[in-house]
Amino acid sequence: MDAVQDEAAGKRARGLDRAFEILDFLRQKRQALKPNEIAAQIGAPRSSVYELVNLLLQHGILEFTGGEGRVYLGRKLYFLGAAYENHFDFTRECEATLEQLADETRETAQFCMLDGNRYTVVRMREGARPFRISTDVGQSVPIPWTASGRLLVAHLSDQEILNFIPPQDFRLPNGEWLEPQTFIAEVRQAEREGLFTFNSIVDSFTHCFAVPVRGEEGHAAATLCLVTPRDDGIANRDRYLDCLKKAAAGLEHAPARPKRG
Amino acid sequence: MDAVQDEAAGKRARGLDRAFEILDFLRQKRQALKPNEIAAQIGAPRSSVYELVNLLLQHGILEFTGGEGRVYLGRKLYFLGAAYENHFDFTRECEATLEQLADETRETAQFCMLDGNRYTVVRMREGARPFRISTDVGQSVPIPWTASGRLLVAHLSDQEILNFIPPQDFRLPNGEWLEPQTFIAEVRQAEREGLFTFNSIVDSFTHCFAVPVRGEEGHAAATLCLVTPRDDGIANRDRYLDCLKKAAAGLEHAPARPKRG
DNA sequence: ATCATATGTACGCTATATTGGACATTGATG
DNA sequence: CATCAATGTCCAATATAGCGTACATATGAT
């Protein structure tokens, strides 16, 4: 039920948990690593990591690549992910929506979701500007660092939010501490208004717009975002929000909805 | 190394193995199932399956969907699969190649790979015909049923092939038994000629063409295929093979090659 | 030559994960 | 009402998986 089990030290970890920890770690690193390096960097016993890596290799969940015994995510994961994508068929409409958004605004448009208890950009379309703004797709980012984050946790109670977000994620990239109560207040505001915008926390020159894409349960299953230069964002605020809301409305029947349900 | 470990009865299964068995099973079924159903259909203890399903749900590897406690593959798998696809960046060129092939031949073009010890269609492009031929993408099929199968195992020795392919996969869909030695002879022939074509085993009206897409190690990392009506296939054999070979040559620098290696 | 670090393998101990079976609930059926 | 099948939860027993540790090898620095 809760995610506070690995805090207790000295316990033996379950193979499954360690295995997915390895997979997540490789995803974050986005490169092949030696089992030894993995063990060291995630702080797991070397013998356990070697055993697990070998098991995962046999399943095609990991693959040798990059030489010297380095491993990375395997083909089987691609197949499983493709099956997921095929079942919850949001990709096609999503791609079209982002393209339209980028055309209308000439700004960078993103489709974002929660990845466990963090935030991630699932799809992105760069705007048609001389200097384009882009971010890494597929990287996990602390929820409080992002505009979308305010929307993606809005269905939770205050206490649930505090339990859900890792405490250290309230430490902003510039070192400042974001008071959780401040964050929650912004969440509630975003929930009331059905949108959230701010000057980005992670850099000094962008403004971010986010609106929810509601799933079957009525809460934000995803968000659509625009990332703009601050001047442009503030100048075009109303128009941009209008584009976003229309785009989100168009998607609301696609995401997290089984294909032939 | 070998896949002959779960034959021994009475042994306790490892959680990891069972977990991936569940994931593969859901992928095959391509629909959400109750834990109980999963347990019954894969022949695993119910209590184990319930425990594993709950663990996988916590990790986002499985998700509740379809109601009544049914579960299916989860978002996390999509993220991991996307990371794989991003690393071995074959998708883009592959898509373009299939489109060109379908344009040139007006037949159905496929990009196929091994999924463990079976065969699967990774990408497909339907031809521009009044009656189009298509197959399921992402379904695992016995290697001996397919033209591509002859090419995908050609780098193995005879004995390795026999160890690699599950014995029951030599039973063809019409009930006939394909003698493994016959299959191996076809493999060697395909290896020499760098292609394989035949009237499909799985139906009575198609002809299949397959050529290898060679990876770094020099053996077939994937195949490109055309699936055609028998008449057309035989009439256009030389031209089709020419198109396939050119397309494969164009891909040979893309698949299974790390992006920024 | 000596030491330190990185990498992979082998093995025994023991905490625990897997498992069978008991139990509870629901709904359909005769 | 009695019975049966389907579904999910709980629990104790024990086979074993995870872990610490020792060992083997290679590489590079001092």
Coordinates of C-alpha atoms (C1' of nucleotides) in Angstrom, one line a residue:
Chain A
M1 CA 0.0 0.0 0.0
D2 CA 2.6 2.6 1.0
A3 CA 6.0 3.1 -0.5
V4 CA 7.9 3.4 2.7
Q5 CA 9.3 -0.1 2.9
D6 CA 12.8 0.3 1.6
E7 CA 13.7 2.8 4.3
A8 CA 14.2 0.2 6.9
A9 CA 17.9 -0.7 6.7
G10 CA 19.5 -4.1 6.9
K11 CA 16.6 -5.9 5.3
R12 CA 17.0 -8.3 2.3
A13 CA 15.6 -6.8 -0.8
R14 CA 13.2 -8.8 -3.0
G15 CA 14.5 -9.9 -6.3
L16 CA 11.6 -8.4 -8.2
D17 CA 12.1 -5.0 -6.6
R18 CA 15.8 -5.0 -7.2
A19 CA 15.2 -6.1 -10.8
F20 CA 13.0 -3.2 -11.6
E21 CA 15.3 -0.9 -9.7
I22 CA 18.0 -1.9 -12.2
L23 CA 15.7 -1.4 -15.2
D24 CA 14.7 2.1 -13.9
F25 CA 18.3 3.0 -13.3
L26 CA 19.4 2.0 -16.8
R27 CA 16.5 4.0 -18.2
Q28 CA 17.6 7.1 -16.2
K29 CA 21.2 6.7 -17.3
R30 CA 20.2 6.0 -20.8
Q31 CA 23.3 4.0 -21.5
A32 CA 24.6 0.5 -21.2
L33 CA 26.5 -0.2 -17.9
K34 CA 28.5 -3.1 -16.5
P35 CA 26.8 -5.1 -13.7
N36 CA 29.5 -3.9 -11.4
E37 CA 28.8 -0.3 -12.1
I38 CA 25.1 -0.8 -11.6
A39 CA 25.7 -2.5 -8.2
A40 CA 27.9 0.3 -7.1
Q41 CA 25.6 3.1 -8.2
I42 CA 22.4 1.8 -6.9
G43 CA 24.0 0.6 -3.7
A44 CA 23.1 -3.1 -4.1
P45 CA 25.2 -6.1 -3.3
R46 CA 27.3 -7.1 -6.3
S47 CA 26.5 -10.8 -6.1
S48 CA 22.8 -10.0 -6.2
V49 CA 23.1 -7.7 -9.2
Y50 CA 25.1 -10.2 -11.1
E51 CA 22.5 -12.9 -10.4
L52 CA 19.6 -10.7 -11.4
V53 CA 21.3 -9.3 -14.5
N54 CA 21.9 -12.8 -15.7
L55 CA 18.3 -13.8 -15.2
L56 CA 17.1 -10.7 -17.0
L57 CA 19.5 -11.4 -19.9
Q58 CA 18.0 -14.8 -20.2
H59 CA 14.5 -13.3 -20.5
G60 CA 15.6 -10.7 -23.1
I61 CA 14.6 -8.0 -20.6
L62 CA 18.3 -6.9 -20.7
E63 CA 20.7 -7.2 -23.6
F64 CA 24.5 -7.1 -24.0
T65 CA 25.4 -4.0 -25.8
G66 CA 28.3 -1.6 -25.9
G67 CA 30.8 -4.3 -25.3
E68 CA 32.9 -5.2 -22.2
G69 CA 29.9 -7.0 -20.7
R70 CA 27.8 -3.8 -20.5
V71 CA 24.0 -4.3 -20.5
Y72 CA 21.0 -2.2 -21.4
L73 CA 17.3 -2.6 -21.7
G74 CA 16.3 -5.4 -23.9
R75 CA 14.1 -6.1 -26.9
K76 CA 11.4 -7.8 -24.7
L77 CA 10.7 -4.6 -23.0
Y78 CA 10.1 -3.0 -26.4
F79 CA 7.6 -5.7 -27.2
L80 CA 5.8 -5.3 -23.9
G81 CA 5.8 -1.6 -24.2
A82 CA 4.4 -1.8 -27.7
A83 CA 1.6 -4.0 -26.4
Y84 CA 0.8 -1.4 -23.8
E85 CA 0.8 1.3 -26.4
N86 CA -1.4 -0.7 -28.6
H87 CA -3.9 -1.4 -25.8
F88 CA -4.2 2.2 -24.6
D89 CA -4.0 3.7 -28.0
F90 CA -3.3 7.3 -27.2
T91 CA -0.2 7.7 -29.4
R92 CA -1.8 8.5 -32.7
E93 CA -4.2 11.2 -31.6
C94 CA -1.5 12.5 -29.2
E95 CA 1.0 13.0 -32.0
A96 CA -1.5 14.9 -34.2
T97 CA -2.6 17.1 -31.3
L98 CA 1.0 18.1 -30.5
E99 CA 1.6 18.9 -34.1
Q100 CA -1.4 21.1 -34.3
L101 CA -0.5 22.8 -31.1
A102 CA 3.0 23.5 -32.3
D103 CA 1.7 24.8 -35.5
E104 CA -0.8 27.2 -33.9
T105 CA 1.6 28.6 -31.3
R106 CA 5.0 28.0 -32.9
E107 CA 6.0 27.0 -29.3
T108 CA 7.2 23.7 -27.9
A109 CA 4.3 21.4 -27.0
Q110 CA 4.5 18.4 -24.7
F111 CA 2.4 15.5 -23.6
C112 CA 3.2 14.6 -20.0
M113 CA 2.3 11.9 -17.5
L114 CA 3.3 10.6 -14.1
D115 CA 5.9 7.9 -14.0
G116 CA 5.3 6.4 -10.6
N117 CA 5.8 9.3 -8.2
R118 CA 7.7 11.5 -10.6
Y119 CA 6.9 13.4 -13.8
T120 CA 7.9 12.6 -17.3
V121 CA 7.6 14.0 -20.8
V122 CA 6.0 11.3 -23.0
R123 CA 5.9 13.1 -26.3
M124 CA 7.2 16.4 -27.5
R125 CA 7.0 18.6 -30.5
E126 CA 9.4 21.4 -30.9
G127 CA 8.0 24.8 -32.0
A128 CA 9.0 26.5 -35.3
R129 CA 11.3 29.1 -33.9
P130 CA 14.9 30.1 -34.7
F131 CA 15.9 29.1 -31.2
R132 CA 13.9 26.1 -30.2
I133 CA 13.3 25.0 -26.6
S134 CA 13.3 21.3 -25.9
T135 CA 13.6 19.0 -23.0
D136 CA 14.5 15.3 -22.6
V137 CA 11.7 12.9 -23.4
G138 CA 11.4 10.0 -21.0
Q139 CA 13.5 11.5 -18.1
S140 CA 11.9 11.4 -14.7
V141 CA 11.7 14.7 -13.0
P142 CA 10.5 15.7 -9.5
I143 CA 6.8 16.6 -9.6
P144 CA 7.2 19.9 -7.8
W145 CA 9.6 21.2 -10.4
T146 CA 6.9 21.3 -13.1
A147 CA 3.7 23.1 -14.0
S148 CA 2.1 19.9 -14.9
G149 CA 2.9 18.4 -11.6
R150 CA 0.4 20.7 -10.0
L151 CA -2.3 19.1 -12.1
L152 CA -1.3 15.5 -12.1
V153 CA -1.6 15.1 -8.3
A154 CA -4.7 17.3 -7.9
H155 CA -7.0 14.3 -7.3
L156 CA -5.1 13.4 -4.2
S157 CA -5.8 14.7 -0.7
D158 CA -3.2 16.9 0.9
Q159 CA -2.0 14.1 3.0
E160 CA -1.9 11.7 0.1
I161 CA 0.2 14.2 -1.9
L162 CA 2.7 14.4 1.0
N163 CA 2.9 10.7 1.1
F164 CA 3.2 10.3 -2.6
I165 CA 5.9 12.8 -3.5
P166 CA 9.4 11.9 -2.2
P167 CA 10.4 14.6 0.3
Q168 CA 13.7 15.3 -1.3
D169 CA 11.8 16.3 -4.5
F170 CA 10.7 19.5 -2.9
R171 CA 14.4 20.6 -3.1
L172 CA 14.4 22.7 -6.3
P173 CA 17.3 22.4 -8.8
N174 CA 18.7 25.8 -7.7
G175 CA 19.0 24.5 -4.1
E176 CA 16.0 26.3 -2.7
W177 CA 13.4 24.5 -0.6
L178 CA 9.8 24.6 -1.8
E179 CA 7.6 24.4 1.2
P180 CA 5.1 21.5 0.7
Q181 CA 2.3 23.6 1.9
T182 CA 3.0 26.2 -0.8
F183 CA 3.1 23.5 -3.3
I184 CA -0.3 22.1 -2.1
A185 CA -1.8 25.6 -2.3
E186 CA -0.7 25.8 -5.9
V187 CA -2.2 22.4 -6.6
R188 CA -5.5 23.4 -5.2
Q189 CA -5.4 26.6 -7.2
A190 CA -4.6 24.7 -10.4
E191 CA -7.4 22.3 -9.6
R192 CA -9.9 25.1 -9.3
E193 CA -8.8 26.9 -12.5
G194 CA -8.2 23.8 -14.6
L195 CA -4.7 25.0 -15.6
F196 CA -1.4 26.1 -14.2
T197 CA 1.2 28.5 -15.5
F198 CA 4.4 29.8 -14.1
N199 CA 8.0 30.9 -14.9
S200 CA 9.8 27.7 -15.0
I201 CA 11.7 26.7 -11.9
V202 CA 14.3 24.7 -13.7
D203 CA 15.6 27.6 -15.8
S204 CA 15.5 31.3 -16.0
F205 CA 14.1 32.0 -19.4
T206 CA 11.0 29.9 -20.0
H207 CA 7.3 30.2 -19.1
C208 CA 5.2 27.0 -18.8
F209 CA 1.5 26.4 -19.5
A210 CA -0.2 23.2 -18.5
V211 CA -3.8 22.0 -18.8
P212 CA -5.1 18.6 -17.7
V213 CA -6.2 15.8 -20.0
R214 CA -8.9 14.0 -18.0
G215 CA -9.2 10.3 -18.0
E216 CA -12.2 8.1 -17.2
E217 CA -12.1 8.7 -13.5
G218 CA -12.3 12.5 -14.1
H219 CA -8.9 13.4 -12.9
A220 CA -5.8 14.4 -14.8
A221 CA -4.5 11.3 -16.5
A222 CA -2.0 13.5 -18.4
T223 CA -1.3 17.1 -19.3
L224 CA -0.7 19.1 -22.4
C225 CA 2.0 21.8 -22.0
L226 CA 3.6 24.7 -23.8
V227 CA 7.1 25.8 -23.0
T228 CA 7.8 29.3 -24.3
P229 CA 10.2 32.1 -23.9
R230 CA 9.0 34.3 -21.0
D231 CA 8.1 37.3 -23.0
D232 CA 6.1 35.4 -25.6
G233 CA 4.3 33.4 -23.0
I234 CA 3.2 36.4 -21.1
A235 CA 2.2 38.3 -24.2
N236 CA 0.2 35.4 -25.7
R237 CA -1.1 34.0 -22.5
D238 CA -4.8 34.0 -23.3
R239 CA -4.4 32.6 -26.8
Y240 CA -2.1 29.9 -25.8
L241 CA -4.4 28.7 -23.0
D242 CA -7.2 28.7 -25.4
C243 CA -5.3 26.5 -27.8
L244 CA -4.3 24.2 -25.0
K245 CA -7.8 23.8 -23.7
K246 CA -9.2 23.0 -27.1
A247 CA -6.5 20.5 -27.7
A248 CA -7.0 18.8 -24.4
A249 CA -10.7 18.6 -25.0
G250 CA -10.0 16.8 -28.3
L251 CA -7.8 14.2 -26.5
E252 CA -10.1 13.5 -23.6
H253 CA -11.6 10.6 -25.3
A254 CA -8.4 8.9 -26.2
P255 CA -5.9 8.4 -23.4
A256 CA -6.0 5.6 -20.9
R257 CA -8.9 4.2 -22.7
P258 CA -8.7 0.6 -23.9
K259 CA -9.0 0.3 -27.7
R260 CA -11.7 -2.3 -28.0
G261 CA -13.2 -2.0 -24.5
Chain B
M1 CA 21.6 -20.6 -21.5
D2 CA 18.9 -23.1 -22.1
A3 CA 15.2 -22.7 -21.7
V4 CA 14.6 -26.2 -20.4
Q5 CA 14.3 -25.4 -16.7
D6 CA 10.6 -25.2 -16.0
E7 CA 10.1 -28.7 -17.4
A8 CA 11.2 -30.3 -14.1
A9 CA 8.1 -30.7 -12.2
G10 CA 7.5 -30.1 -8.5
K11 CA 10.1 -27.3 -8.2
R12 CA 9.4 -24.0 -6.9
A13 CA 9.5 -21.2 -9.4
R14 CA 11.4 -18.1 -9.0
G15 CA 9.4 -14.9 -8.6
L16 CA 11.1 -13.1 -11.4
D17 CA 10.5 -16.0 -13.9
R18 CA 6.8 -16.2 -12.9
A19 CA 6.5 -12.4 -13.2
F20 CA 7.8 -12.3 -16.7
E21 CA 5.7 -15.3 -17.5
I22 CA 2.7 -13.3 -16.5
L23 CA 3.7 -10.3 -18.6
D24 CA 4.3 -12.5 -21.6
F25 CA 1.0 -14.2 -21.1
L26 CA -0.9 -10.9 -20.9
R27 CA 0.9 -9.7 -24.1
Q28 CA -0.2 -12.8 -25.9
K29 CA -3.8 -12.5 -24.7
R30 CA -3.8 -8.9 -25.5
Q31 CA -6.5 -8.2 -22.9
A32 CA -6.8 -7.5 -19.3
L33 CA -7.4 -10.6 -17.1
K34 CA -8.2 -11.3 -13.4
P35 CA -5.3 -12.7 -11.4
N36 CA -7.3 -15.8 -10.9
E37 CA -7.7 -16.4 -14.6
I38 CA -4.0 -15.8 -15.1
A39 CA -3.1 -18.3 -12.5
A40 CA -5.4 -20.9 -13.9
Q41 CA -4.3 -20.4 -17.5
I42 CA -0.5 -20.4 -16.9
G43 CA -0.8 -23.2 -14.4
A44 CA 0.7 -21.3 -11.5
P45 CA -0.3 -21.3 -7.8
R46 CA -3.0 -18.7 -7.2
S47 CA -1.4 -17.4 -4.1
S48 CA 1.8 -16.8 -5.9
V49 CA 0.1 -15.0 -8.8
Y50 CA -1.8 -12.7 -6.4
E51 CA 1.3 -11.8 -4.6
L52 CA 3.2 -11.1 -7.8
V53 CA 0.4 -9.2 -9.5
N54 CA 0.2 -6.9 -6.4
L55 CA 4.0 -6.3 -6.5
L56 CA 3.9 -5.6 -10.2
L57 CA 0.9 -3.2 -9.7
Q58 CA 2.9 -1.3 -7.1
H59 CA 5.7 -0.9 -9.7
G60 CA 3.4 0.3 -12.4
I61 CA 4.4 -2.7 -14.5
L62 CA 0.8 -3.8 -14.4
E63 CA -2.3 -1.6 -14.2
F64 CA -5.9 -2.2 -13.2
T65 CA -8.0 -1.8 -16.3
G66 CA -11.2 -3.3 -17.6
G67 CA -12.8 -3.4 -14.2
E68 CA -13.5 -6.3 -11.8
G69 CA -9.9 -6.4 -10.7
R70 CA -8.6 -7.2 -14.2
V71 CA -5.0 -6.2 -14.9
Y72 CA -3.0 -5.5 -18.0
L73 CA 0.5 -4.3 -18.9
G74 CA 1.3 -1.0 -17.3
R75 CA 2.6 2.4 -18.2
K76 CA 6.1 1.7 -16.8
L77 CA 6.6 -1.0 -19.5
Y78 CA 5.8 1.6 -22.1
F79 CA 8.4 3.9 -20.7
L80 CA 11.0 1.2 -20.6
G81 CA 10.2 0.1 -24.1
A82 CA 10.4 3.7 -25.3
A83 CA 13.9 3.9 -23.8
Y84 CA 14.9 0.8 -25.6
E85 CA 13.5 2.1 -28.9
N86 CA 15.3 5.4 -28.3
H87 CA 18.6 3.6 -27.7
F88 CA 18.5 1.2 -30.7
D89 CA 17.0 3.7 -33.0
F90 CA 15.7 1.6 -35.8
T91 CA 12.1 2.8 -35.8
R92 CA 12.4 5.8 -38.0
E93 CA 14.3 4.3 -40.9
C94 CA 12.3 1.2 -40.6
E95 CA 9.0 3.0 -41.0
A96 CA 10.3 4.8 -44.1
T97 CA 11.7 1.7 -45.6
L98 CA 8.4 -0.2 -45.2
E99 CA 6.5 2.7 -46.7
Q100 CA 8.7 2.7 -49.7
L101 CA 8.5 -1.1 -50.1
A102 CA 4.7 -1.0 -49.9
D103 CA 4.7 1.8 -52.5
E104 CA 6.9 0.0 -54.9
T105 CA 5.2 -3.3 -54.7
R106 CA 1.7 -2.5 -53.6
E107 CA 2.1 -5.5 -51.3
T108 CA 2.1 -5.8 -47.5
A109 CA 5.6 -5.2 -46.1
Q110 CA 6.8 -6.4 -42.7
F111 CA 9.8 -5.9 -40.4
C112 CA 10.3 -9.0 -38.3
M113 CA 12.5 -10.1 -35.4
L114 CA 12.9 -12.9 -33.0
D115 CA 11.1 -12.6 -29.7
G116 CA 13.0 -15.0 -27.5
N117 CA 12.7 -18.3 -29.3
R118 CA 9.7 -17.3 -31.4
Y119 CA 9.0 -14.9 -34.3
T120 CA 7.2 -11.7 -34.3
V121 CA 6.1 -8.9 -36.7
V122 CA 7.5 -5.7 -35.3
R123 CA 6.2 -3.2 -37.9
M124 CA 3.9 -3.7 -40.8
R125 CA 2.7 -1.6 -43.7
E126 CA -0.3 -2.8 -45.7
G127 CA -0.1 -2.7 -49.5
A128 CA -2.4 -0.6 -51.7
R129 CA -4.7 -3.3 -52.9
P130 CA -8.4 -3.7 -53.0
F131 CA -8.1 -6.8 -50.7
R132 CA -5.3 -6.1 -48.3
I133 CA -3.4 -8.8 -46.5
S134 CA -2.4 -8.1 -43.0
T135 CA -1.2 -10.0 -39.9
D136 CA -1.2 -9.2 -36.2
V137 CA 1.7 -7.1 -35.1
G138 CA 3.4 -8.1 -31.9
Q139 CA 2.1 -11.7 -31.7
S140 CA 4.6 -14.4 -31.1
V141 CA 4.5 -17.2 -33.8
P142 CA 6.5 -20.4 -34.0
I143 CA 9.7 -19.9 -36.0
P144 CA 9.1 -22.8 -38.4
W145 CA 5.8 -21.4 -39.6
T146 CA 7.4 -18.4 -41.3
A147 CA 9.7 -17.6 -44.1
S148 CA 11.7 -15.2 -42.0
G149 CA 12.3 -17.9 -39.5
R150 CA 14.6 -19.7 -41.9
L151 CA 16.8 -16.6 -41.9
L152 CA 16.6 -15.6 -38.3
V153 CA 18.2 -18.8 -36.9
A154 CA 20.7 -19.3 -39.8
H155 CA 23.7 -18.2 -37.6
L156 CA 23.1 -21.1 -35.3
S157 CA 24.5 -24.6 -35.7
D158 CA 22.1 -27.4 -36.4
Q159 CA 22.2 -28.6 -32.9
E160 CA 21.7 -25.0 -31.5
I161 CA 18.7 -24.7 -33.7
L162 CA 17.2 -27.8 -32.3
N163 CA 17.9 -26.6 -28.8
F164 CA 16.6 -23.2 -29.5
I165 CA 13.2 -23.9 -31.1
P166 CA 10.6 -25.5 -28.8
P167 CA 9.9 -28.9 -30.2
Q168 CA 6.1 -28.4 -30.4
D169 CA 6.7 -25.4 -32.7
F170 CA 7.4 -27.9 -35.5
R171 CA 3.8 -28.8 -35.4
L172 CA 2.2 -26.7 -38.2
P173 CA -1.1 -24.9 -37.8
N174 CA -2.8 -27.5 -40.1
G175 CA -1.7 -30.3 -37.8
E176 CA 1.1 -31.6 -40.0
W177 CA 4.5 -32.3 -38.6
L178 CA 7.5 -30.5 -40.1
E179 CA 10.5 -32.7 -39.8
P180 CA 13.2 -30.7 -38.0
Q181 CA 15.8 -31.9 -40.5
T182 CA 13.7 -30.6 -43.4
F183 CA 13.5 -27.3 -41.6
I184 CA 17.2 -27.1 -41.1
A185 CA 17.9 -27.9 -44.7
E186 CA 15.7 -24.9 -45.7
V187 CA 17.6 -22.8 -43.2
R188 CA 20.9 -23.7 -44.8
Q189 CA 19.5 -23.0 -48.3
A190 CA 18.2 -19.7 -47.1
E191 CA 21.6 -18.9 -45.6
R192 CA 23.3 -19.6 -48.9
E193 CA 20.9 -17.7 -51.1
G194 CA 20.4 -14.8 -48.7
L195 CA 16.6 -15.0 -49.0
F196 CA 13.7 -17.4 -48.5
T197 CA 10.4 -17.6 -50.3
F198 CA 7.5 -20.0 -50.1
N199 CA 3.8 -20.4 -50.2
S200 CA 2.8 -19.6 -46.7
I201 CA 2.2 -22.4 -44.3
V202 CA -0.4 -20.6 -42.2
D203 CA -2.8 -20.0 -45.0
S204 CA -3.6 -21.2 -48.5
F205 CA -3.5 -18.0 -50.6
T206 CA -0.3 -16.1 -49.8
H207 CA 3.3 -16.2 -50.9
C208 CA 6.0 -14.9 -48.6
F209 CA 9.3 -13.3 -49.4
A210 CA 12.0 -12.7 -46.7
V211 CA 15.5 -11.2 -46.8
P212 CA 17.8 -10.7 -43.9
V213 CA 18.7 -7.3 -42.4
R214 CA 22.2 -8.0 -41.0
G215 CA 23.4 -6.6 -37.7
E216 CA 26.8 -5.8 -36.4
E217 CA 27.7 -9.5 -35.9
G218 CA 26.9 -10.2 -39.5
H219 CA 23.9 -12.5 -39.0
A220 CA 20.3 -11.7 -39.5
A221 CA 19.2 -9.3 -36.7
A222 CA 15.8 -8.9 -38.5
T223 CA 14.1 -9.5 -41.8
L224 CA 12.1 -7.6 -44.3
C225 CA 9.2 -9.5 -45.8
L226 CA 6.5 -9.2 -48.4
V227 CA 3.3 -11.1 -48.1
T228 CA 1.5 -11.3 -51.4
P229 CA -1.3 -13.2 -53.2
R230 CA 0.3 -16.3 -54.6
D231 CA -0.2 -15.4 -58.3
D232 CA 1.2 -11.9 -57.9
G233 CA 4.1 -13.2 -55.8
I234 CA 5.2 -15.8 -58.4
A235 CA 4.7 -13.4 -61.3
N236 CA 6.8 -10.6 -59.8
R237 CA 9.3 -12.7 -57.9
D238 CA 12.4 -11.2 -59.3
R239 CA 11.3 -7.6 -59.0
Y240 CA 10.0 -8.1 -55.5
L241 CA 13.3 -9.7 -54.3
D242 CA 15.2 -6.9 -55.9
C243 CA 13.1 -4.3 -53.9
L244 CA 13.6 -6.2 -50.7
K245 CA 17.3 -6.5 -51.1
K246 CA 17.7 -2.9 -51.8
A247 CA 15.6 -2.0 -48.8
A248 CA 17.5 -4.3 -46.6
A249 CA 20.8 -2.8 -47.7
G250 CA 19.5 0.6 -46.8
L251 CA 18.6 -0.6 -43.3
E252 CA 21.7 -2.4 -42.5
H253 CA 23.3 0.5 -40.8
A254 CA 20.3 1.2 -38.5
P255 CA 19.0 -1.7 -36.5
A256 CA 20.5 -3.0 -33.3
R257 CA 23.0 -0.1 -33.4
P258 CA 23.2 2.2 -30.4
K259 CA 22.4 5.8 -31.3
R260 CA 25.4 7.6 -30.0
G261 CA 27.7 4.6 -29.7
Chain C
dA1 C1' 57.8 -5.4 -7.3
dT2 C1' 54.0 -3.8 -4.7
dC3 C1' 49.7 -1.9 -4.0
dA4 C1' 45.1 -0.4 -5.3
dT5 C1' 41.0 -0.7 -8.1
dA6 C1' 37.8 -2.8 -11.2
dT7 C1' 35.6 -6.8 -12.7
dG8 C1' 33.6 -11.4 -12.6
dT9 C1' 32.9 -16.1 -10.1
dA10 C1' 32.0 -19.5 -6.4
dC11 C1' 29.9 -21.0 -2.2
dG12 C1' 27.6 -21.5 2.4
dC13 C1' 24.3 -19.3 5.8
dT14 C1' 19.9 -17.8 6.9
dA15 C1' 16.0 -14.6 6.3
dT16 C1' 12.2 -15.1 3.6
dA17 C1' 9.6 -15.8 -0.7
dT18 C1' 6.8 -19.3 -2.7
dT19 C1' 3.4 -22.4 -2.0
dG20 C1' -0.6 -25.5 -0.6
dG21 C1' -4.5 -25.3 1.7
dA22 C1' -7.9 -23.3 4.8
dC23 C1' -11.3 -19.8 4.9
dA24 C1' -14.7 -16.1 3.4
dT25 C1' -17.7 -14.3 -0.1
dT26 C1' -20.5 -14.0 -4.1
dG27 C1' -23.5 -15.7 -7.7
dA28 C1' -25.5 -19.2 -10.4
dT29 C1' -28.0 -23.6 -10.6
dG30 C1' -30.8 -27.4 -9.6
Chain D
dC1 C1' -32.2 -24.6 0.5
dA2 C1' -28.1 -27.1 -0.8
dT3 C1' -24.3 -27.3 -4.1
dC4 C1' -20.8 -25.8 -7.0
dA5 C1' -17.7 -22.7 -9.2
dA6 C1' -15.2 -18.4 -9.2
dT7 C1' -12.8 -15.1 -6.8
dG8 C1' -9.9 -13.1 -3.3
dT9 C1' -7.5 -13.2 1.5
dC10 C1' -4.7 -15.3 5.1
dC11 C1' -1.2 -18.3 7.2
dA12 C1' 2.3 -21.6 8.4
dA13 C1' 6.0 -24.7 6.4
dT14 C1' 10.2 -25.1 4.0
dA15 C1' 12.9 -24.8 -0.2
dT16 C1' 15.7 -21.3 -1.8
dA17 C1' 17.0 -16.7 -3.1
dG18 C1' 19.7 -12.8 -1.6
dC19 C1' 23.7 -11.7 0.6
dG20 C1' 28.4 -11.5 2.6
dT21 C1' 32.7 -13.1 1.8
dA22 C1' 36.5 -15.2 -0.3
dC23 C1' 38.8 -16.0 -4.5
dA24 C1' 40.7 -15.2 -9.4
dT25 C1' 42.2 -12.0 -12.8
dA26 C1' 43.4 -7.9 -15.1
dT27 C1' 45.1 -3.2 -15.3
dG28 C1' 47.3 0.7 -13.9
dA29 C1' 49.8 3.6 -10.6
dT30 C1' 53.7 4.2 -7.5

